[in-house]
XYZ file of C-alpha atoms in Angstrom:
400
model
C 220.336 -8.655 -77.071
C 219.233 -6.578 -74.058
C 216.501 -7.994 -71.831
C 214.596 -6.209 -69.086
C 212.727 -8.588 -66.813
C 210.390 -8.226 -63.845
C 208.776 -5.174 -65.444
C 205.248 -3.835 -65.029
C 204.440 -2.959 -68.642
C 201.827 -0.307 -69.435
C 199.924 -1.541 -72.472
C 197.873 0.706 -74.766
C 195.767 -0.547 -77.657
C 195.973 1.255 -80.965
C 192.235 2.011 -80.979
C 191.331 2.527 -77.320
C 192.018 5.362 -74.892
C 192.423 2.998 -71.926
C 195.613 1.480 -70.560
C 196.369 -1.538 -68.422
C 199.342 -2.581 -66.314
C 200.755 -6.080 -66.828
C 203.274 -7.113 -64.146
C 205.964 -9.790 -64.414
C 206.902 -8.966 -68.000
C 210.128 -9.191 -69.973
C 211.097 -6.939 -72.864
C 213.757 -8.210 -75.270
C 215.509 -5.582 -77.405
C 217.964 -5.876 -80.264
C 219.232 -3.528 -82.972
C 217.291 -0.667 -81.429
C 213.949 -2.464 -81.696
C 211.669 -4.430 -79.400
C 212.022 -8.071 -80.390
C 209.634 -9.656 -77.900
C 207.350 -8.773 -74.966
C 205.750 -11.314 -72.653
C 205.668 -12.982 -69.274
C 209.024 -13.592 -67.600
C 208.262 -17.315 -67.526
C 207.649 -17.358 -71.292
C 210.950 -15.804 -72.353
C 212.095 -17.805 -75.415
C 215.171 -19.965 -74.955
C 216.850 -18.110 -77.816
C 216.966 -14.988 -75.637
C 218.293 -16.661 -72.501
C 221.876 -15.626 -73.253
C 221.066 -11.943 -73.560
C 222.194 -9.283 -71.111
C 219.599 -9.303 -68.310
C 218.462 -6.342 -66.224
C 215.990 -6.894 -63.366
C 213.689 -3.900 -62.988
C 212.381 -4.974 -59.602
C 208.751 -4.615 -60.648
C 209.142 -1.036 -61.851
C 206.698 0.371 -64.363
C 207.642 0.741 -68.042
C 205.922 3.027 -70.523
C 206.858 4.020 -74.050
C 209.410 6.804 -74.109
C 207.664 10.170 -73.925
C 207.289 12.280 -77.074
C 207.101 16.079 -77.041
C 205.458 16.675 -80.405
C 205.297 20.493 -80.460
C 208.184 22.722 -79.328
C 209.902 25.967 -80.299
C 212.867 25.120 -78.100
C 215.558 26.879 -80.204
C 215.384 30.656 -79.749
C 217.379 33.688 -78.695
C 216.690 35.870 -75.674
C 213.656 35.598 -73.425
C 210.338 37.380 -72.974
C 210.026 37.687 -69.221
C 209.072 41.359 -69.607
C 206.089 40.340 -71.757
C 205.008 37.996 -69.003
C 205.034 41.001 -66.719
C 203.127 43.104 -69.265
C 200.374 40.504 -69.496
C 200.021 40.564 -65.731
C 199.697 44.351 -65.987
C 196.751 43.946 -68.364
C 198.095 43.717 -71.935
C 196.720 40.855 -74.025
C 198.473 38.660 -76.617
C 197.264 40.632 -79.636
C 198.205 44.000 -78.103
C 201.723 42.798 -77.350
C 202.119 41.398 -80.871
C 200.849 44.542 -82.597
C 203.202 46.671 -80.488
C 206.189 44.819 -81.934
C 206.525 42.341 -79.103
C 205.524 38.719 -79.146
C 207.096 36.625 -81.846
C 208.924 39.600 -83.360
C 210.927 40.262 -80.195
C 212.179 36.667 -80.314
C 212.945 37.182 -84.007
C 215.287 40.053 -83.212
C 217.139 38.049 -80.558
C 217.317 34.899 -82.665
C 218.637 36.724 -85.709
C 221.362 38.285 -83.548
C 222.541 34.982 -82.022
C 225.010 32.656 -83.713
C 224.508 28.898 -83.902
C 226.794 28.204 -80.955
C 224.823 30.577 -78.747
C 221.456 29.171 -79.797
C 222.698 25.644 -79.153
C 224.140 26.501 -75.755
C 220.848 28.080 -74.674
C 218.682 25.287 -76.047
C 220.553 22.323 -74.563
C 219.596 22.992 -70.905
C 215.946 23.156 -71.944
C 216.313 19.902 -73.840
C 218.053 18.285 -70.877
C 215.063 19.052 -68.637
C 212.798 17.182 -71.046
C 215.153 14.226 -71.390
C 215.388 13.933 -67.609
C 211.631 13.254 -67.614
C 211.787 10.377 -70.071
C 211.463 12.158 -73.424
C 212.947 10.125 -76.272
C 211.521 11.974 -79.296
C 211.429 15.761 -79.594
C 209.906 17.928 -82.301
C 211.643 21.284 -82.885
C 210.291 24.072 -85.100
C 211.943 26.988 -86.804
C 209.924 30.212 -86.859
C 211.936 32.833 -84.986
C 214.068 33.833 -87.969
C 211.490 34.944 -90.544
C 214.300 35.212 -93.041
C 215.704 32.256 -94.893
C 219.197 32.273 -93.394
C 218.027 32.475 -89.778
C 215.356 29.838 -90.289
C 218.015 27.516 -91.710
C 220.305 28.395 -88.807
C 217.631 27.338 -86.311
C 217.124 24.026 -88.076
C 220.847 23.305 -88.186
C 220.898 23.847 -84.413
C 217.927 21.490 -84.056
C 219.754 18.774 -85.988
C 222.874 19.373 -83.869
C 220.814 18.817 -80.714
C 220.034 15.346 -82.048
C 223.749 14.710 -82.445
C 224.823 16.068 -79.066
C 222.046 14.469 -77.034
C 220.556 10.968 -77.021
C 217.165 11.912 -78.445
C 215.322 11.570 -81.740
C 214.788 15.062 -83.200
C 212.010 15.788 -85.709
C 212.075 19.220 -87.374
C 209.333 21.457 -88.770
C 209.616 24.453 -91.127
C 207.640 27.289 -89.515
C 208.668 30.314 -91.568
C 204.932 31.121 -91.813
C 204.888 32.039 -88.128
C 204.548 35.820 -88.412
C 205.111 38.530 -90.996
C 208.606 40.026 -90.596
C 208.765 43.820 -90.294
C 210.650 44.250 -93.564
C 207.715 42.634 -95.402
C 204.840 44.415 -93.636
C 203.435 45.789 -96.903
C 204.525 42.811 -99.045
C 202.790 39.726 -97.703
C 202.784 37.864 -101.014
C 206.487 38.546 -101.460
C 207.311 37.067 -98.059
C 205.328 33.929 -98.808
C 207.211 33.536 -102.060
C 210.703 34.690 -101.092
C 210.802 33.646 -97.456
C 208.416 30.790 -96.785
C 208.356 28.874 -100.082
C 211.856 29.590 -101.388
C 213.272 28.897 -97.944
C 211.328 25.643 -97.759
C 213.001 24.543 -100.961
C 216.448 25.246 -99.517
C 215.700 23.574 -96.192
C 214.344 20.519 -97.955
C 217.361 20.332 -100.265
C 219.647 20.500 -97.222
C 217.745 17.712 -95.440
C 216.743 19.985 -92.568
C 212.966 19.534 -92.404
C 210.565 16.667 -91.778
C 207.322 18.683 -91.892
C 205.896 22.113 -92.715
C 203.928 24.131 -90.147
C 202.275 27.550 -90.021
C 200.297 29.905 -87.783
C 196.807 30.476 -89.163
C 195.347 33.375 -87.199
C 194.262 36.977 -87.579
C 197.653 38.214 -86.366
C 199.522 35.774 -88.608
C 198.437 34.105 -91.893
C 195.070 33.498 -93.497
C 193.628 30.182 -94.597
C 194.224 31.140 -98.233
C 197.862 32.009 -97.564
C 198.464 28.744 -95.728
C 196.889 26.849 -98.635
C 199.688 28.154 -100.858
C 202.313 27.007 -98.360
C 200.767 23.563 -97.978
C 200.358 23.074 -101.715
C 204.098 23.622 -102.106
C 204.864 21.291 -99.201
C 202.801 18.623 -100.942
C 204.869 19.032 -104.094
C 207.965 18.318 -101.990
C 206.332 15.293 -100.324
C 206.472 16.837 -96.839
C 204.031 16.304 -93.982
C 201.988 19.331 -92.953
C 200.648 20.549 -89.594
C 199.113 23.817 -88.442
C 198.759 26.143 -85.460
C 195.020 26.717 -85.744
C 192.010 28.095 -83.902
C 194.043 29.353 -80.942
C 192.491 32.836 -80.786
C 189.559 32.554 -83.210
C 187.934 30.056 -85.573
C 189.192 30.832 -89.078
C 188.663 27.302 -90.388
C 192.358 26.522 -90.574
C 192.077 23.108 -88.944
C 189.461 21.951 -91.464
C 191.546 23.208 -94.378
C 194.680 21.499 -93.055
C 192.857 18.238 -92.356
C 191.393 18.182 -95.871
C 194.948 18.475 -97.192
C 196.062 15.504 -95.088
C 197.643 17.337 -92.145
C 199.104 15.027 -89.530
C 198.111 17.462 -86.769
C 196.316 20.683 -85.949
C 197.528 22.347 -82.754
C 196.100 24.635 -80.022
C 192.403 24.461 -81.116
C 190.747 26.376 -78.281
C 188.238 27.875 -80.754
C 187.838 24.777 -82.921
C 184.299 24.400 -84.230
C 182.172 21.486 -85.402
C 183.344 21.714 -89.020
C 186.974 21.486 -87.974
C 186.314 18.523 -85.691
C 184.429 16.724 -88.448
C 187.238 17.257 -90.956
C 189.905 16.144 -88.505
C 187.955 12.996 -87.675
C 187.424 12.142 -91.341
C 191.075 12.602 -92.275
C 192.802 11.211 -89.172
C 194.354 14.527 -88.140
C 195.626 14.537 -84.551
C 194.522 17.315 -82.179
C 197.607 18.549 -80.316
C 196.524 20.417 -77.184
C 198.946 22.812 -75.515
C 197.920 23.501 -71.918
C 201.129 25.423 -71.180
C 200.059 28.236 -73.523
C 196.495 28.108 -72.189
C 197.878 28.474 -68.650
C 200.462 31.171 -69.419
C 197.998 33.304 -71.385
C 195.339 32.781 -68.684
C 192.873 31.709 -71.351
C 189.287 30.856 -70.511
C 188.191 29.295 -73.814
C 188.778 25.571 -73.358
C 189.496 23.345 -76.353
C 186.497 21.123 -77.180
C 187.896 17.976 -75.563
C 184.587 16.142 -75.212
C 183.608 16.847 -78.814
C 187.000 15.603 -79.976
C 186.500 12.437 -77.909
C 183.004 11.902 -79.234
C 184.247 12.232 -82.826
C 187.178 9.882 -82.313
C 189.853 12.502 -83.016
C 193.179 11.395 -81.462
C 194.354 13.864 -78.809
C 198.018 14.550 -78.106
C 199.668 16.833 -75.552
C 202.894 18.820 -75.884
C 204.815 21.485 -73.976
C 204.795 24.104 -76.772
C 208.104 25.168 -75.183
C 208.665 28.734 -76.375
C 209.903 32.018 -74.895
C 206.654 33.947 -74.919
C 203.476 31.954 -74.385
C 204.650 28.628 -72.934
C 208.088 28.767 -71.250
C 207.557 25.159 -70.210
C 210.164 22.395 -70.208
C 208.267 19.673 -68.352
C 206.159 17.122 -70.201
C 205.081 15.643 -66.857
C 203.667 19.008 -65.797
C 202.024 19.232 -69.214
C 200.261 15.937 -68.461
C 199.054 17.308 -65.122
C 197.789 20.435 -66.866
C 196.012 18.325 -69.466
C 194.209 16.507 -66.672
C 193.540 19.482 -64.408
C 192.803 22.234 -66.930
C 191.338 20.220 -69.816
C 189.762 17.388 -67.776
C 191.577 14.686 -69.726
C 191.915 11.325 -67.984
C 195.379 10.099 -66.901
C 195.111 7.416 -69.581
C 194.390 10.063 -72.224
C 197.300 12.154 -70.971
C 199.755 9.262 -71.168
C 198.472 8.295 -74.596
C 198.761 11.966 -75.552
C 202.525 12.027 -74.942
C 203.221 8.584 -76.410
C 201.086 6.946 -79.104
C 199.078 9.990 -80.187
C 202.139 12.227 -80.026
C 203.879 9.799 -82.389
C 200.890 9.992 -84.733
C 201.066 13.805 -84.590
C 204.593 13.525 -86.004
C 203.666 10.959 -88.643
C 205.634 8.225 -86.844
C 204.247 4.692 -86.763
C 207.320 2.987 -85.299
C 206.994 4.166 -81.678
C 204.536 5.177 -78.974
C 203.581 1.691 -77.726
C 205.427 -1.271 -76.233
C 205.141 -4.025 -78.815
C 207.399 -6.251 -80.875
C 208.575 -4.569 -84.056
C 208.508 -1.033 -82.646
C 211.428 1.122 -81.556
C 212.876 0.268 -78.151
C 212.350 3.802 -76.813
C 211.138 3.338 -73.244
C 210.833 5.038 -69.866
C 211.127 3.182 -66.540
C 209.386 4.739 -63.539
C 209.380 4.393 -59.758
C 205.597 4.540 -59.499
C 202.825 2.210 -58.379
C 200.261 3.269 -61.005
C 200.555 5.148 -64.312
C 198.054 7.762 -63.091
C 200.880 9.125 -60.916
C 202.497 10.592 -64.027
C 199.552 12.990 -64.380
C 198.713 13.286 -60.679
C 201.989 14.545 -59.231
C 203.112 18.174 -59.566
C 206.800 19.046 -59.631
C 207.958 15.483 -58.965
C 209.946 13.361 -61.387
C 209.811 9.585 -60.730
C 211.937 8.572 -63.745
C 214.234 5.633 -62.998
C 215.730 5.069 -66.445
C 215.411 6.329 -70.012
C 216.008 3.846 -72.834
C 216.676 4.997 -76.389
C 217.008 2.412 -79.126
C 217.408 -0.344 -76.531
C 220.240 1.414 -74.714
C 220.037 2.895 -71.197
C 220.996 6.571 -71.486
């Protein structure tokens, strides 16, 4: 039994966007779970013999969750960053063979050891900011063997670092050059057949795709999601980032746990997401890097009761971001989200976006994944820029 006392606990209700700070609290943890939370003076006698740690009044939040990353990849795309500043837009770079396809070439060429060695420093930056759960997608292989290679590296990250890793199959990220005139064949031979292999090998927790004019249509993603449903896998979708194709509505109607990006999301998509409980994952790092001007419809999402999460979207081309704290600041500054919404967006709603009901709040019966901060108010986590006030990261009740 591990007990943290003299803690200022940040409480979040399951159905409210607000938070509140409760000082003088104890958190009892055993077998990786929170056993009890309450006032120091009310600590049950049964827990009195546990190992005590005095937090000196420090603030405790749920461990942070980065629910959308592409953190395993080969090479980098700094030259594309330069090209964008010289006037090229995202679609022009992609159609010229850059964008995702340049990362595909580098990722195919790298072995697992190289991909792991390059990914771990990026992961370490996130863990140093209190991240306890990390989603990692495939999507830079676009052939079955490389996609599987990426996912094996993702699983290895979870073994080499103290972090919960959730994986997503994103073979429907772009059309590989060898299939340029055979779209249906790639969906069958690459996306669906590869999904079967990844599922059989225990490498995927969810299936994702990129529904956009430069990627896959709504009808094509329906085929992918129908197969995912036959395998009993969660689905999620990159949707409405560059245009409104109706992907978010389609995904929500099929029970998607999240739809991500959403700058061009329309009323029909919002309505479908609200009706089906699909989480809106906003990615301000990509919005910032691409110098977008079309804001996601945050107020309409609020008004409809759609849960909003935030994530880094860590990737080599459009969001080379490895700070979830900076992501929170961007969510507040660029998208006008409140600090409470931002914190909820990287804890409770981020857990929902991954289909996880056992974390994201501080309550008995949930995982003891926590972050301890040297701050006076939780708004500081969104307010500060380039400053990390983490005091301790706790994974499964253990300080790591």
